């Protein structure tokens, strides 16, 4: 007697969050890991060329910049403080290194981080990745009754 797996809209197949994020970080489709995820610097493909997974509806919004700012901020501020404590750099050297490092790290991290966020959203079935469009909340607003 074999094990049978049944999936449906109510019980969709589980998706690995870590695998989807890793594939996104590498700029690959979170579903198959083969097709390219981006057609531009930050513009995802409409559909995966390898497996056909739709990507046009993804909405990473502001999360990738927040993640990049957090990473770059820790590296640059930490490095600056370490250099101040343990090295005797001139102000000119500081001014040459830290702004340039901030820009370079931000540019290098932006696409992989956005890919990772798209992978996370795909694995969590957010923003259309569950096969259903996102609908607005249908819960009624809190009643104003009882307020004077
Ligand atoms: Zn794919």
XYZ file of N, CA and C and ligand atoms in Angstrom:
445
model
N 0.845 -1.187 0.000
C 0.000 0.000 0.000
C 0.883 1.242 0.000
N 0.791 2.027 -1.040
C 1.646 3.208 -1.168
C 1.046 4.418 -0.486
N 1.894 5.384 -0.321
C 1.433 6.645 0.271
C 0.898 7.523 -0.844
N -0.272 8.050 -0.665
C -0.855 8.931 -1.678
C -0.902 10.357 -1.157
N -0.561 11.263 -2.031
C -0.634 12.675 -1.670
C -1.762 13.318 -2.456
N -2.677 13.899 -1.749
C -3.769 14.612 -2.400
C -3.600 16.091 -2.137
N -3.679 16.875 -3.191
C -3.652 18.325 -3.017
C -4.884 18.910 -3.656
N -5.317 19.992 -3.102
C -6.481 20.703 -3.625
C -6.333 22.156 -3.229
N -7.329 22.942 -3.574
C -7.298 24.349 -3.181
C -7.281 24.463 -1.665
N -8.052 23.569 -0.993
C -8.115 23.628 0.468
C -6.854 23.078 1.120
N -6.223 22.096 0.472
C -5.015 21.494 1.027
C -3.921 21.501 -0.030
N -3.349 22.689 -0.311
C -2.321 22.774 -1.352
C -1.030 22.099 -0.904
N -0.216 21.715 -1.896
C 1.053 21.067 -1.596
C 1.950 22.024 -0.817
N 2.667 21.512 0.177
C 3.555 22.386 0.950
C 4.715 22.884 0.086
N 5.167 24.097 0.383
C 6.297 24.672 -0.327
C 7.404 24.972 0.679
N 8.640 24.643 0.310
C 9.780 24.892 1.188
C 10.149 26.369 1.148
N 10.050 27.027 2.318
C 10.381 28.447 2.395
C 11.880 28.652 2.146
N 12.718 27.843 2.803
C 14.171 28.045 2.668
C 14.633 27.782 1.233
N 14.067 26.759 0.595
C 14.458 26.471 -0.789
C 14.010 27.593 -1.730
N 12.807 28.097 -1.518
C 12.290 29.165 -2.385
C 13.118 30.436 -2.209
N 13.481 30.763 -0.954
C 14.304 31.963 -0.717
C 15.680 31.776 -1.356
N 16.272 30.594 -1.193
C 17.602 30.340 -1.775
C 17.569 30.474 -3.287
N 16.548 29.918 -3.916
C 16.421 30.032 -5.374
C 16.242 31.486 -5.780
N 15.440 32.235 -5.030
C 15.242 33.652 -5.329
C 16.527 34.445 -5.167
N 17.302 34.152 -4.124
C 18.580 34.843 -3.912
C 19.519 34.624 -5.086
N 19.431 33.452 -5.726
C 20.277 33.135 -6.866
C 19.692 33.684 -8.168
N 18.543 34.382 -8.089
C 17.933 34.952 -9.277
C 17.213 33.923 -10.118
N 16.773 32.840 -9.470
C 16.072 31.769 -10.189
C 14.630 31.675 -9.711
N 13.802 31.068 -10.531
C 12.395 30.866 -10.214
C 12.264 30.078 -8.902
N 11.450 30.566 -7.945
C 11.316 29.853 -6.671
C 10.644 28.490 -6.802
N 9.880 28.293 -7.888
C 9.170 27.011 -8.048
C 10.091 25.926 -8.586
N 10.823 26.225 -9.692
C 11.615 25.176 -10.347
C 13.119 25.360 -10.144
N 13.564 26.576 -9.831
C 14.998 26.795 -9.638
C 15.791 26.851 -10.923
N 15.106 26.797 -12.065
C 15.810 26.754 -13.353
C 15.682 28.076 -14.112
N 14.446 28.529 -14.316
C 14.216 29.729 -15.111
C 14.731 30.986 -14.426
N 15.090 31.988 -15.222
C 15.556 33.252 -14.667
C 14.381 33.975 -14.022
N 14.648 34.649 -12.890
C 13.600 35.360 -12.174
C 13.463 36.800 -12.649
N 14.575 37.412 -13.110
C 14.554 38.830 -13.480
C 14.819 39.007 -14.970
N 14.071 39.958 -15.568
C 14.368 40.348 -16.945
C 15.068 41.700 -16.982
N 15.078 42.400 -15.874
C 15.814 43.643 -15.725
C 16.503 43.630 -14.379
N 17.061 44.788 -13.985
C 17.782 44.827 -12.702
C 16.860 44.417 -11.566
N 15.652 44.998 -11.519
C 14.707 44.667 -10.453
C 13.353 44.241 -11.007
N 13.252 44.044 -12.335
C 11.979 43.700 -12.966
C 11.896 42.193 -13.153
N 10.961 41.535 -12.451
C 10.825 40.089 -12.619
C 10.218 39.734 -13.978
N 10.472 38.535 -14.445
C 9.844 38.054 -15.666
C 8.344 37.912 -15.414
N 7.548 37.942 -16.499
C 6.104 37.772 -16.349
C 5.760 36.333 -15.970
N 6.403 35.391 -16.657
C 6.237 33.977 -16.321
C 7.590 33.292 -16.440
N 7.793 32.241 -15.649
C 9.051 31.498 -15.685
C 9.174 30.795 -17.045
N 10.335 30.974 -17.702
C 10.537 30.353 -19.008
C 10.661 28.838 -18.897
N 11.016 28.336 -17.733
C 11.220 26.891 -17.582
C 9.950 26.159 -17.156
N 9.210 26.724 -16.187
C 8.048 25.992 -15.661
C 6.725 26.721 -15.874
N 6.775 27.981 -16.312
C 5.541 28.697 -16.598
C 4.883 29.348 -15.402
N 5.526 29.280 -14.225
C 4.953 29.919 -13.024
C 4.794 31.420 -13.261
N 3.603 31.944 -12.963
C 3.346 33.370 -13.174
C 4.067 34.195 -12.113
N 4.759 35.238 -12.569
C 5.483 36.128 -11.652
C 4.994 37.567 -11.759
N 4.099 37.821 -12.738
C 3.734 39.213 -13.025
C 3.000 39.876 -11.886
N 2.366 39.066 -11.005
C 1.538 39.655 -9.953
C 2.293 39.838 -8.647
N 3.564 39.455 -8.621
C 4.295 39.554 -7.345
C 4.394 41.005 -6.904
N 4.352 41.217 -5.591
C 4.464 42.568 -5.037
C 5.428 42.531 -3.859
N 6.698 42.807 -4.129
C 7.669 42.833 -3.033
C 7.600 44.158 -2.285
N 7.080 45.192 -2.943
C 6.913 46.511 -2.332
C 8.214 47.008 -1.687
N 8.119 47.449 -0.430
C 9.268 48.097 0.220
C 10.161 47.131 0.988
N 9.796 45.850 1.073
C 10.594 44.960 1.927
C 12.043 44.807 1.456
N 12.314 44.619 0.145
C 13.731 44.493 -0.261
C 14.596 45.688 0.151
N 14.148 46.940 -0.082
C 14.985 48.057 0.391
C 15.196 48.043 1.900
N 14.163 47.707 2.680
C 14.341 47.662 4.141
C 15.408 46.644 4.518
N 15.367 45.474 3.882
C 16.341 44.428 4.200
C 17.741 44.877 3.797
N 17.865 45.488 2.613
C 19.176 45.961 2.148
C 19.703 47.039 3.084
N 18.849 47.979 3.482
C 19.282 49.046 4.394
C 19.775 48.442 5.709
N 19.065 47.445 6.222
C 19.460 46.823 7.487
C 20.834 46.158 7.358
N 21.046 45.410 6.275
C 22.323 44.716 6.089
C 23.452 45.724 5.884
N 23.262 46.648 4.935
C 24.327 47.611 4.612
C 24.608 48.509 5.815
N 23.571 48.897 6.534
C 23.769 49.735 7.717
C 24.635 49.062 8.756
N 24.387 47.772 9.008
C 25.211 47.055 9.989
C 26.648 46.937 9.519
N 26.857 46.651 8.240
C 28.225 46.486 7.722
C 28.973 47.817 7.768
N 28.341 48.872 7.261
C 29.038 50.156 7.135
C 29.240 50.814 8.503
N 28.210 50.860 9.327
C 28.362 51.498 10.639
C 29.320 50.683 11.504
N 29.197 49.357 11.457
C 30.122 48.517 12.214
C 31.554 48.689 11.742
N 31.752 48.705 10.432
C 33.096 48.881 9.881
C 33.672 50.242 10.220
N 32.833 51.256 10.132
C 33.287 52.620 10.449
C 33.729 52.708 11.913
N 32.936 52.132 12.806
C 33.284 52.192 14.235
C 34.554 51.391 14.513
N 34.700 50.224 13.847
C 35.919 49.420 14.030
C 37.140 50.185 13.531
N 36.995 50.845 12.377
C 38.116 51.612 11.827
C 38.469 52.774 12.744
N 37.472 53.410 13.322
C 37.731 54.513 14.242
C 38.455 54.035 15.493
N 38.091 52.826 15.947
C 38.676 52.333 17.199
C 40.066 51.752 16.991
N 40.275 51.015 15.897
C 41.512 50.246 15.751
C 42.457 50.768 14.675
N 42.016 51.689 13.840
C 42.894 52.212 12.791
C 43.012 53.727 12.944
N 43.963 54.264 12.297
C 44.183 55.719 12.381
C 44.016 56.310 10.994
N 42.785 56.207 10.478
C 42.520 56.681 9.124
C 42.254 58.179 9.138
N 42.650 58.821 8.044
C 42.348 60.243 7.898
C 40.865 60.408 7.566
N 40.354 61.604 7.782
C 38.956 61.877 7.440
C 38.733 61.674 5.942
N 39.731 62.018 5.127
C 39.613 61.842 3.682
C 39.446 60.374 3.306
N 40.195 59.490 3.987
C 40.071 58.056 3.702
C 38.687 57.547 4.097
N 38.216 57.968 5.279
C 36.846 57.606 5.682
C 35.837 58.072 4.627
N 35.993 59.310 4.182
C 35.042 59.882 3.217
C 35.129 59.177 1.868
N 36.274 58.592 1.560
C 36.413 57.874 0.293
C 35.801 56.479 0.377
N 35.951 55.826 1.525
C 35.573 54.412 1.633
C 34.086 54.225 1.930
N 33.573 54.850 2.979
C 32.246 54.464 3.486
C 31.098 54.838 2.551
N 31.061 56.035 1.974
C 29.960 56.295 1.013
C 30.018 55.374 -0.205
N 31.238 55.135 -0.722
C 31.358 54.259 -1.887
C 30.940 52.837 -1.536
N 31.363 52.353 -0.355
C 30.988 51.001 0.065
C 29.473 50.885 0.232
N 28.857 51.944 0.744
C 27.395 51.948 0.922
C 26.687 51.782 -0.426
N 27.124 52.561 -1.421
C 26.483 52.496 -2.741
C 26.730 51.137 -3.387
N 27.982 50.660 -3.348
C 28.317 49.393 -4.015
C 27.571 48.227 -3.370
N 27.583 48.151 -2.041
C 26.889 47.052 -1.361
C 25.388 47.082 -1.650
N 24.808 48.292 -1.656
C 23.368 48.410 -1.920
C 23.025 47.896 -3.310
N 23.848 48.273 -4.299
C 23.585 47.827 -5.676
C 23.781 46.319 -5.814
N 24.790 45.789 -5.133
C 25.062 44.348 -5.238
C 23.978 43.516 -4.560
N 23.409 44.037 -3.465
C 22.463 43.247 -2.675
C 21.023 43.369 -3.161
N 20.704 44.446 -3.876
C 19.301 44.741 -4.154
C 18.608 43.622 -4.932
N 19.214 43.164 -6.030
C 18.536 42.127 -6.817
C 18.428 40.789 -6.073
N 19.522 40.293 -5.464
C 19.378 39.031 -4.724
C 18.365 39.120 -3.597
N 18.345 40.231 -2.869
C 17.390 40.362 -1.761
C 15.957 40.393 -2.288
N 15.733 41.113 -3.391
C 14.378 41.119 -3.958
C 13.997 39.716 -4.417
N 14.938 38.984 -5.005
C 14.665 37.607 -5.397
C 14.296 36.751 -4.200
N 15.006 36.937 -3.100
C 14.701 36.177 -1.883
C 13.325 36.509 -1.339
N 12.952 37.795 -1.400
C 11.623 38.208 -0.928
C 10.538 37.602 -1.821
N 10.766 37.601 -3.133
C 9.793 36.984 -4.039
C 9.684 35.484 -3.730
N 10.810 34.844 -3.468
C 10.791 33.425 -3.101
C 9.987 33.182 -1.838
N 10.187 34.043 -0.832
C 9.430 33.927 0.419
C 7.937 34.074 0.152
N 7.567 35.080 -0.662
C 6.151 35.307 -0.942
C 5.555 34.155 -1.740
N 6.361 33.574 -2.644
C 5.872 32.421 -3.403
C 5.608 31.251 -2.452
N 6.563 30.993 -1.559
C 6.414 29.857 -0.640
C 5.242 30.061 0.315
N 4.970 31.322 0.681
C 3.875 31.624 1.605
C 2.549 31.822 0.879
N 2.574 31.672 -0.468
C 1.370 31.822 -1.306
C 0.751 33.211 -1.159
N 1.620 34.211 -1.107
C 1.145 35.597 -0.990
C 1.028 36.225 -2.371
N 0.185 37.234 -2.485
C 0.107 38.093 -3.665
C -0.101 37.306 -4.956
N -1.017 36.351 -4.948
C -1.364 35.622 -6.153
C -0.598 34.323 -6.344
N 0.459 34.095 -5.562
C 1.246 32.881 -5.737
C 0.517 31.631 -5.258
N -0.619 31.778 -4.600
C -1.391 30.622 -4.182
C -2.403 30.200 -5.228
N -2.414 30.856 -6.384
C -3.362 30.526 -7.431
C -4.650 31.300 -7.317
N -4.789 32.057 -6.237
C -5.971 32.886 -6.038
C -5.514 34.335 -5.931
N -6.247 35.265 -6.553
C -5.868 36.667 -6.411
C -6.097 37.156 -4.990
N -5.235 38.091 -4.563
C -5.437 38.701 -3.251
C -6.701 39.546 -3.285
N -7.549 39.337 -2.326
C -8.772 40.130 -2.230
C -8.660 41.064 -1.041
N -9.345 42.197 -1.114
C -9.322 43.081 0.059
C -9.997 42.418 1.244
N -9.610 42.837 2.424
C -10.219 42.303 3.637
C -11.731 42.503 3.581
N -12.474 41.458 3.904
C -13.934 41.547 3.843
C -14.536 41.790 5.222
N -13.691 41.913 6.220
C -14.238 42.123 7.557
C -14.768 43.548 7.655
N -15.917 43.715 8.305
C -16.460 45.054 8.448
C -15.577 45.909 9.364
N -15.640 47.189 9.141
C -14.907 48.101 10.009
C -15.495 48.041 11.408
N -14.703 48.354 12.424
C -15.255 48.367 13.791
C -16.445 49.314 13.858
N -17.459 48.841 14.539
C -18.683 49.655 14.639
C -18.431 50.925 15.422
N -19.052 51.980 14.946
C -18.939 53.248 15.665
C -19.960 53.304 16.807
N -20.853 52.297 16.878
C -21.866 52.293 17.940
C -21.181 52.170 19.300
N -21.678 52.842 20.244
C -21.113 52.788 21.577
C -20.156 53.929 21.838
N -19.727 54.583 20.763
C -18.851 55.733 20.963
C -19.696 56.986 21.093
N -19.358 57.805 22.006
C -20.145 59.015 22.229
C -19.864 60.055 21.164
Zn 10.124 28.080 -12.861
